[in-house]
mmCIF file of C-alpha atoms and ligand atoms in Angstrom:
data_model
loop_
_atom_site.group_PDB
_atom_site.id
_atom_site.type_symbol
_atom_site.label_atom_id
_atom_site.label_comp_id
_atom_site.label_asym_id
_atom_site.label_seq_id
_atom_site.Cartn_x
_atom_site.Cartn_y
_atom_site.Cartn_z
ATOM 1 C CA MET A 1 -7.871 -14.767 -9.041
ATOM 2 C CA ILE A 2 -5.223 -12.612 -8.142
ATOM 3 C CA ILE A 3 -5.911 -7.942 -8.369
ATOM 4 C CA ALA A 4 -3.028 -6.206 -7.297
ATOM 5 C CA ILE A 5 -3.579 -2.929 -6.831
ATOM 6 C CA ASP A 6 -0.619 0.516 -6.123
ATOM 7 C CA GLY A 7 -0.859 3.168 -6.532
ATOM 8 C CA PRO A 8 0.738 6.650 -3.513
ATOM 9 C CA ALA A 9 -0.349 7.690 0.485
ATOM 10 C CA ALA A 10 -4.187 8.276 0.329
ATOM 11 C CA SER A 11 -4.440 7.483 -2.915
ATOM 12 C CA GLY A 12 -7.515 5.750 -1.967
ATOM 13 C CA LYS A 13 -5.952 2.628 -2.623
ATOM 14 C CA GLY A 14 -6.583 0.987 0.058
ATOM 15 C CA THR A 15 -9.886 1.343 1.165
ATOM 16 C CA LEU A 16 -10.850 0.506 -2.762
ATOM 17 C CA ALA A 17 -8.602 -2.626 -2.199
ATOM 18 C CA LYS A 18 -10.519 -3.938 0.991
ATOM 19 C CA ARG A 19 -13.857 -3.006 -0.559
ATOM 20 C CA ILE A 20 -13.289 -5.011 -3.915
ATOM 21 C CA ALA A 21 -12.186 -8.064 -1.936
ATOM 22 C CA ALA A 22 -15.790 -8.398 -0.642
ATOM 23 C CA HIS A 23 -17.343 -7.234 -3.785
ATOM 24 C CA PHE A 24 -15.510 -10.121 -4.862
ATOM 25 C CA GLY A 25 -14.901 -12.547 -1.940
ATOM 26 C CA TYR A 26 -11.741 -12.262 -1.722
ATOM 27 C CA GLN A 27 -9.363 -11.391 1.235
ATOM 28 C CA CYS A 28 -7.257 -8.715 0.814
ATOM 29 C CA LEU A 29 -3.732 -7.679 2.318
ATOM 30 C CA ASP A 30 -2.488 -4.091 2.594
ATOM 31 C CA THR A 31 1.470 -4.650 2.348
ATOM 32 C CA GLY A 32 2.283 -1.961 3.425
ATOM 33 C CA LEU A 33 0.928 -2.856 6.757
ATOM 34 C CA LEU A 34 4.160 -5.738 6.555
ATOM 35 C CA TYR A 35 6.732 -2.862 6.113
ATOM 36 C CA ARG A 36 4.795 -0.591 9.371
ATOM 37 C CA ALA A 37 5.413 -4.231 11.360
ATOM 38 C CA VAL A 38 9.100 -3.271 10.735
ATOM 39 C CA ALA A 39 9.862 -0.231 11.699
ATOM 40 C CA ARG A 40 7.872 -0.491 14.981
ATOM 41 C CA ASP A 41 9.911 -3.800 15.735
ATOM 42 C CA LEU A 42 12.381 -2.318 15.170
ATOM 43 C CA LEU A 43 12.073 0.889 16.661
ATOM 44 C CA ALA A 44 10.449 -0.853 19.713
ATOM 45 C CA THR A 45 13.678 -2.427 20.459
ATOM 46 C CA GLY A 46 15.815 0.738 19.969
ATOM 47 C CA GLN A 47 17.767 0.362 16.415
ATOM 48 C CA SER A 48 18.020 2.132 13.776
ATOM 49 C CA LEU A 49 15.627 2.134 10.473
ATOM 50 C CA GLU A 50 19.255 3.113 8.677
ATOM 51 C CA ASP A 51 20.194 -0.632 10.124
ATOM 52 C CA ASP A 52 19.671 -2.784 6.607
ATOM 53 C CA LYS A 53 21.508 -6.226 8.597
ATOM 54 C CA ALA A 54 18.968 -5.107 11.635
ATOM 55 C CA ALA A 55 16.211 -4.766 9.675
ATOM 56 C CA ALA A 56 16.336 -7.660 7.395
ATOM 57 C CA TRP A 57 16.575 -10.230 10.414
ATOM 58 C CA THR A 58 13.119 -8.195 11.895
ATOM 59 C CA ALA A 59 11.876 -8.498 7.726
ATOM 60 C CA ARG A 60 12.105 -12.451 8.434
ATOM 61 C CA SER A 61 11.547 -12.990 12.402
ATOM 62 C CA LEU A 62 8.079 -11.139 11.410
ATOM 63 C CA ASP A 63 4.451 -12.515 13.422
ATOM 64 C CA PRO A 64 2.163 -11.548 10.644
ATOM 65 C CA LYS A 65 -0.946 -11.459 13.087
ATOM 66 C CA THR A 66 0.666 -8.334 14.934
ATOM 67 C CA LEU A 67 -0.544 -7.178 11.060
ATOM 68 C CA ASP A 68 -4.147 -6.320 13.099
ATOM 69 C CA ASP A 69 -1.833 -3.763 16.000
ATOM 70 C CA PRO A 70 -4.254 0.031 14.575
ATOM 71 C CA GLY A 71 -0.140 1.199 16.759
ATOM 72 C CA LEU A 72 0.805 0.624 12.562
ATOM 73 C CA ARG A 73 -1.901 2.795 11.137
ATOM 74 C CA LEU A 74 0.607 5.882 13.279
ATOM 75 C CA PRO A 75 1.803 9.178 10.482
ATOM 76 C CA GLY A 76 4.997 8.461 11.901
ATOM 77 C CA VAL A 77 5.053 4.678 10.859
ATOM 78 C CA GLY A 78 4.458 5.096 7.727
ATOM 79 C CA GLU A 79 7.005 7.803 6.809
ATOM 80 C CA ALA A 80 9.085 5.016 9.538
ATOM 81 C CA ALA A 81 7.877 2.038 6.702
ATOM 82 C CA SER A 82 8.268 4.204 3.407
ATOM 83 C CA VAL A 83 12.354 4.518 4.922
ATOM 84 C CA VAL A 84 13.268 -0.055 5.527
ATOM 85 C CA ALA A 85 11.133 -0.056 2.766
ATOM 86 C CA ARG A 86 14.618 1.078 0.184
ATOM 87 C CA ILE A 87 16.078 -1.966 2.002
ATOM 88 C CA PRO A 88 16.765 -5.129 -0.645
ATOM 89 C CA ALA A 89 16.490 -7.928 2.487
ATOM 90 C CA VAL A 90 13.639 -6.407 4.255
ATOM 91 C CA ARG A 91 12.272 -6.185 0.692
ATOM 92 C CA ALA A 92 13.076 -10.023 -0.202
ATOM 93 C CA ALA A 93 12.139 -10.897 2.990
ATOM 94 C CA LEU A 94 8.450 -10.439 3.072
ATOM 95 C CA LEU A 95 8.331 -11.775 -0.606
ATOM 96 C CA ALA A 96 6.774 -15.574 0.346
ATOM 97 C CA PHE A 97 4.111 -14.330 2.990
ATOM 98 C CA GLN A 98 3.419 -11.518 -0.098
ATOM 99 C CA ARG A 99 3.585 -14.252 -3.006
ATOM 100 C CA ASP A 100 1.951 -16.769 -0.591
ATOM 101 C CA PHE A 101 -1.044 -14.079 -0.038
ATOM 102 C CA ALA A 102 -2.236 -14.100 -3.261
ATOM 103 C CA ALA A 103 -2.037 -17.681 -3.927
ATOM 104 C CA GLN A 104 -4.691 -17.944 -2.278
ATOM 105 C CA GLU A 105 -8.458 -19.845 -3.854
ATOM 106 C CA PRO A 106 -11.272 -17.866 -4.686
ATOM 107 C CA GLY A 107 -8.932 -15.126 -5.137
ATOM 108 C CA ALA A 108 -7.022 -12.193 -3.211
ATOM 109 C CA VAL A 109 -6.436 -9.214 -3.548
ATOM 110 C CA LEU A 110 -2.833 -6.917 -2.286
ATOM 111 C CA ASP A 111 -2.140 -2.881 -2.023
ATOM 112 C CA GLY A 112 0.634 -1.452 -1.546
ATOM 113 C CA ARG A 113 3.782 -0.192 -4.643
ATOM 114 C CA ASP A 114 5.379 -3.008 -6.242
ATOM 115 C CA ILE A 115 2.872 -5.615 -5.918
ATOM 116 C CA GLY A 116 1.728 -5.621 -10.806
ATOM 117 C CA THR A 117 5.257 -5.489 -11.150
ATOM 118 C CA VAL A 118 6.738 -7.583 -8.204
ATOM 119 C CA VAL A 119 5.064 -9.127 -6.065
ATOM 120 C CA CYS A 120 2.623 -10.818 -9.009
ATOM 121 C CA PRO A 121 3.701 -9.898 -12.632
ATOM 122 C CA ASP A 122 1.003 -11.930 -13.075
ATOM 123 C CA ALA A 123 -2.278 -10.813 -11.203
ATOM 124 C CA ASP A 124 -5.230 -11.582 -13.499
ATOM 125 C CA VAL A 125 -5.530 -7.727 -12.462
ATOM 126 C CA LYS A 126 -3.673 -4.857 -12.106
ATOM 127 C CA LEU A 127 -5.106 -1.586 -10.861
ATOM 128 C CA PHE A 128 -2.941 2.042 -10.184
ATOM 129 C CA ILE A 129 -5.193 3.949 -8.374
ATOM 130 C CA ASN A 130 -3.797 7.596 -8.556
ATOM 131 C CA ALA A 131 -4.960 11.216 -6.972
ATOM 132 C CA ASN A 132 -3.371 14.440 -7.617
ATOM 133 C CA VAL A 133 -0.417 14.956 -4.242
ATOM 134 C CA ASP A 134 -2.769 18.459 -2.976
ATOM 135 C CA VAL A 135 -6.235 16.415 -3.075
ATOM 136 C CA ARG A 136 -4.351 12.920 -1.306
ATOM 137 C CA ALA A 137 -2.476 15.695 1.181
ATOM 138 C CA ARG A 138 -6.452 16.691 2.061
ATOM 139 C CA ARG A 139 -8.169 13.647 2.542
ATOM 140 C CA ARG A 140 -5.171 12.712 4.155
ATOM 141 C CA TYR A 141 -5.998 15.782 6.526
ATOM 142 C CA VAL A 142 -9.780 15.586 6.721
ATOM 143 C CA GLU A 143 -8.813 11.584 8.441
ATOM 144 C CA LEU A 144 -5.988 12.071 10.748
ATOM 145 C CA LYS A 145 -7.934 15.680 12.227
ATOM 146 C CA LYS A 146 -11.188 14.269 12.419
ATOM 147 C CA ARG A 147 -9.032 11.103 14.994
ATOM 148 C CA GLY A 148 -7.444 14.093 16.755
ATOM 149 C CA GLU A 149 -4.082 14.576 15.778
ATOM 150 C CA PRO A 150 -1.630 17.595 16.098
ATOM 151 C CA VAL A 151 -1.590 17.526 12.312
ATOM 152 C CA THR A 152 -1.622 20.890 9.487
ATOM 153 C CA TYR A 153 -2.204 20.760 5.470
ATOM 154 C CA ASP A 154 1.247 22.578 4.074
ATOM 155 C CA GLY A 155 3.059 19.232 6.959
ATOM 156 C CA ILE A 156 0.608 16.296 4.766
ATOM 157 C CA LEU A 157 1.615 17.701 1.705
ATOM 158 C CA GLU A 158 5.124 17.571 2.732
ATOM 159 C CA THR A 159 5.210 14.321 4.335
ATOM 160 C CA ILE A 160 3.860 12.809 1.299
ATOM 161 C CA LYS A 161 5.530 14.742 -1.347
ATOM 162 C CA ALA A 162 8.708 13.383 0.386
ATOM 163 C CA ARG A 163 7.478 9.501 0.424
ATOM 164 C CA ASP A 164 6.579 9.694 -2.813
ATOM 165 C CA ALA A 165 9.656 11.285 -3.961
ATOM 166 C CA ARG A 166 11.588 7.570 -1.971
ATOM 167 C CA ASP A 167 8.826 5.209 -2.843
ATOM 168 C CA ALA A 168 9.423 6.313 -6.467
ATOM 169 C CA GLY A 169 12.861 6.867 -6.291
ATOM 170 C CA ARG A 170 14.732 3.665 -4.527
ATOM 171 C CA ALA A 171 16.963 1.231 -7.026
ATOM 172 C CA ASP A 172 14.833 -1.909 -5.537
ATOM 173 C CA ALA A 173 10.552 -2.147 -6.284
ATOM 174 C CA PRO A 174 10.075 1.298 -7.017
ATOM 175 C CA MET A 175 6.908 2.087 -6.763
ATOM 176 C CA ALA A 176 5.360 1.630 -10.881
ATOM 177 C CA ILE A 177 2.547 1.761 -12.923
ATOM 178 C CA ALA A 178 3.319 -1.967 -14.653
ATOM 179 C CA HIS A 179 2.970 -1.418 -18.410
ATOM 180 C CA ASP A 180 -0.176 -3.380 -18.262
ATOM 181 C CA ALA A 181 -2.222 -1.145 -15.390
ATOM 182 C CA LEU A 182 -4.867 -0.216 -15.727
ATOM 183 C CA LEU A 183 -5.343 3.324 -14.811
ATOM 184 C CA LEU A 184 -8.036 5.395 -12.567
ATOM 185 C CA ASP A 185 -7.179 8.639 -11.607
ATOM 186 C CA THR A 186 -9.417 9.083 -8.522
ATOM 187 C CA THR A 187 -8.936 13.311 -7.660
ATOM 188 C CA ASP A 188 -12.348 14.058 -8.452
ATOM 189 C CA LEU A 189 -13.429 10.562 -7.040
ATOM 190 C CA ASP A 190 -15.967 10.304 -4.020
ATOM 191 C CA ILE A 191 -15.556 7.256 -2.551
ATOM 192 C CA GLU A 192 -18.200 5.254 -4.028
ATOM 193 C CA ALA A 193 -17.783 6.717 -7.778
ATOM 194 C CA ALA A 194 -13.532 5.126 -7.794
ATOM 195 C CA PHE A 195 -15.560 1.996 -6.484
ATOM 196 C CA ASP A 196 -18.108 1.875 -9.657
ATOM 197 C CA ALA A 197 -14.839 2.926 -11.229
ATOM 198 C CA ALA A 198 -12.645 -0.333 -10.557
ATOM 199 C CA VAL A 199 -15.340 -3.085 -10.658
ATOM 200 C CA GLY A 200 -16.185 -2.010 -13.846
ATOM 201 C CA LEU A 201 -12.302 -2.115 -15.378
ATOM 202 C CA ILE A 202 -11.784 -5.274 -12.831
ATOM 203 C CA LYS A 203 -15.047 -6.810 -14.997
ATOM 204 C CA ARG A 204 -14.041 -5.502 -18.153
ATOM 205 C CA LYS A 205 -10.540 -6.918 -18.280
ATOM 206 C CA ILE A 206 -11.502 -10.164 -16.905
ATOM 207 C CA GLY A 207 -13.374 -10.076 -18.855
ATOM 208 C CA GLN A 208 -11.649 -9.947 -21.627
ATOM 209 C CA GLN A 209 -9.237 -12.226 -20.714
ATOM 210 C CA GLY A 210 -12.967 -15.022 -21.148
HETATM 211 O O1 LIG B 301 0.520 1.835 1.587
HETATM 212 P P1 LIG B 301 1.592 1.991 3.250
HETATM 213 O O2 LIG B 301 1.559 3.739 3.221
HETATM 214 O O3 LIG B 301 0.436 1.531 4.331
HETATM 215 O O4 LIG B 301 3.370 1.777 2.742
HETATM 216 C C1 LIG B 301 3.870 2.580 4.661
HETATM 217 C C2 LIG B 301 4.865 2.683 2.953
HETATM 218 O O5 LIG B 301 6.188 1.206 3.033
HETATM 219 C C3 LIG B 301 5.786 3.460 2.116
HETATM 220 O O6 LIG B 301 5.762 4.499 1.705
HETATM 221 C C4 LIG B 301 6.222 1.787 0.627
HETATM 222 C C5 LIG B 301 5.708 0.720 1.942
HETATM 223 N N1 LIG B 301 5.653 0.667 1.015
HETATM 224 C C6 LIG B 301 6.651 -1.150 -0.041
HETATM 225 O O7 LIG B 301 7.516 -0.037 -0.374
HETATM 226 N N2 LIG B 301 5.839 -1.288 -0.848
HETATM 227 C C7 LIG B 301 4.215 -2.115 -1.142
HETATM 228 N N3 LIG B 301 4.252 -3.055 -1.372
HETATM 229 C C8 LIG B 301 3.921 -1.725 -0.383
HETATM 230 C C9 LIG B 301 4.489 -0.294 1.223
#
């Protein structure tokens, strides 16, 4: 069983993916961490995020054991990840790891931008999670303020808009809604309501498959 969850930054897809995986007893992979780790490793060795060759080499050398590094959650790393994610050789280097992860029994939940379209086009269930950009910026602002980060609402709004445009506008595997994805808009939903709605959609879809 493969559940693919895509959506823009701060849509709530990461939290939903973890809760859905726990609910069904599946493993969960936040694929954004792979791109964040490539950006982290590139910057740590003083290389440019725009250096295709260095980025591809770094992606091929990535140690998945380092994905639990809390530093990967820093806002600047998300930005940097979006930049390296434009490089086709980086995406290609990360594909096999994601597909192997998806193949495990009894099931896996993967969240990202291109899971339903490129990584797992045959996923059993595809969800695309979205929310109004102001609501997403507000949620991210509250989360980062709580963590003591020196952020402003306007700064976060601009950053999220720029990241959406970069992730949706790149040539290779852009963020996109798969033709067979189920849409869930969390603008007016808290996490509990969003979780209930997502589980309802998944059960209906699995039920349809018999
Ligand atoms: O989901 P996130 O914010 O951790 O992702 C960070 C960046 O990584 C995102 O802006 C674009 C890139 N990414 C991607 O290109 N494809 C994915 N499947 C997941 C993330």
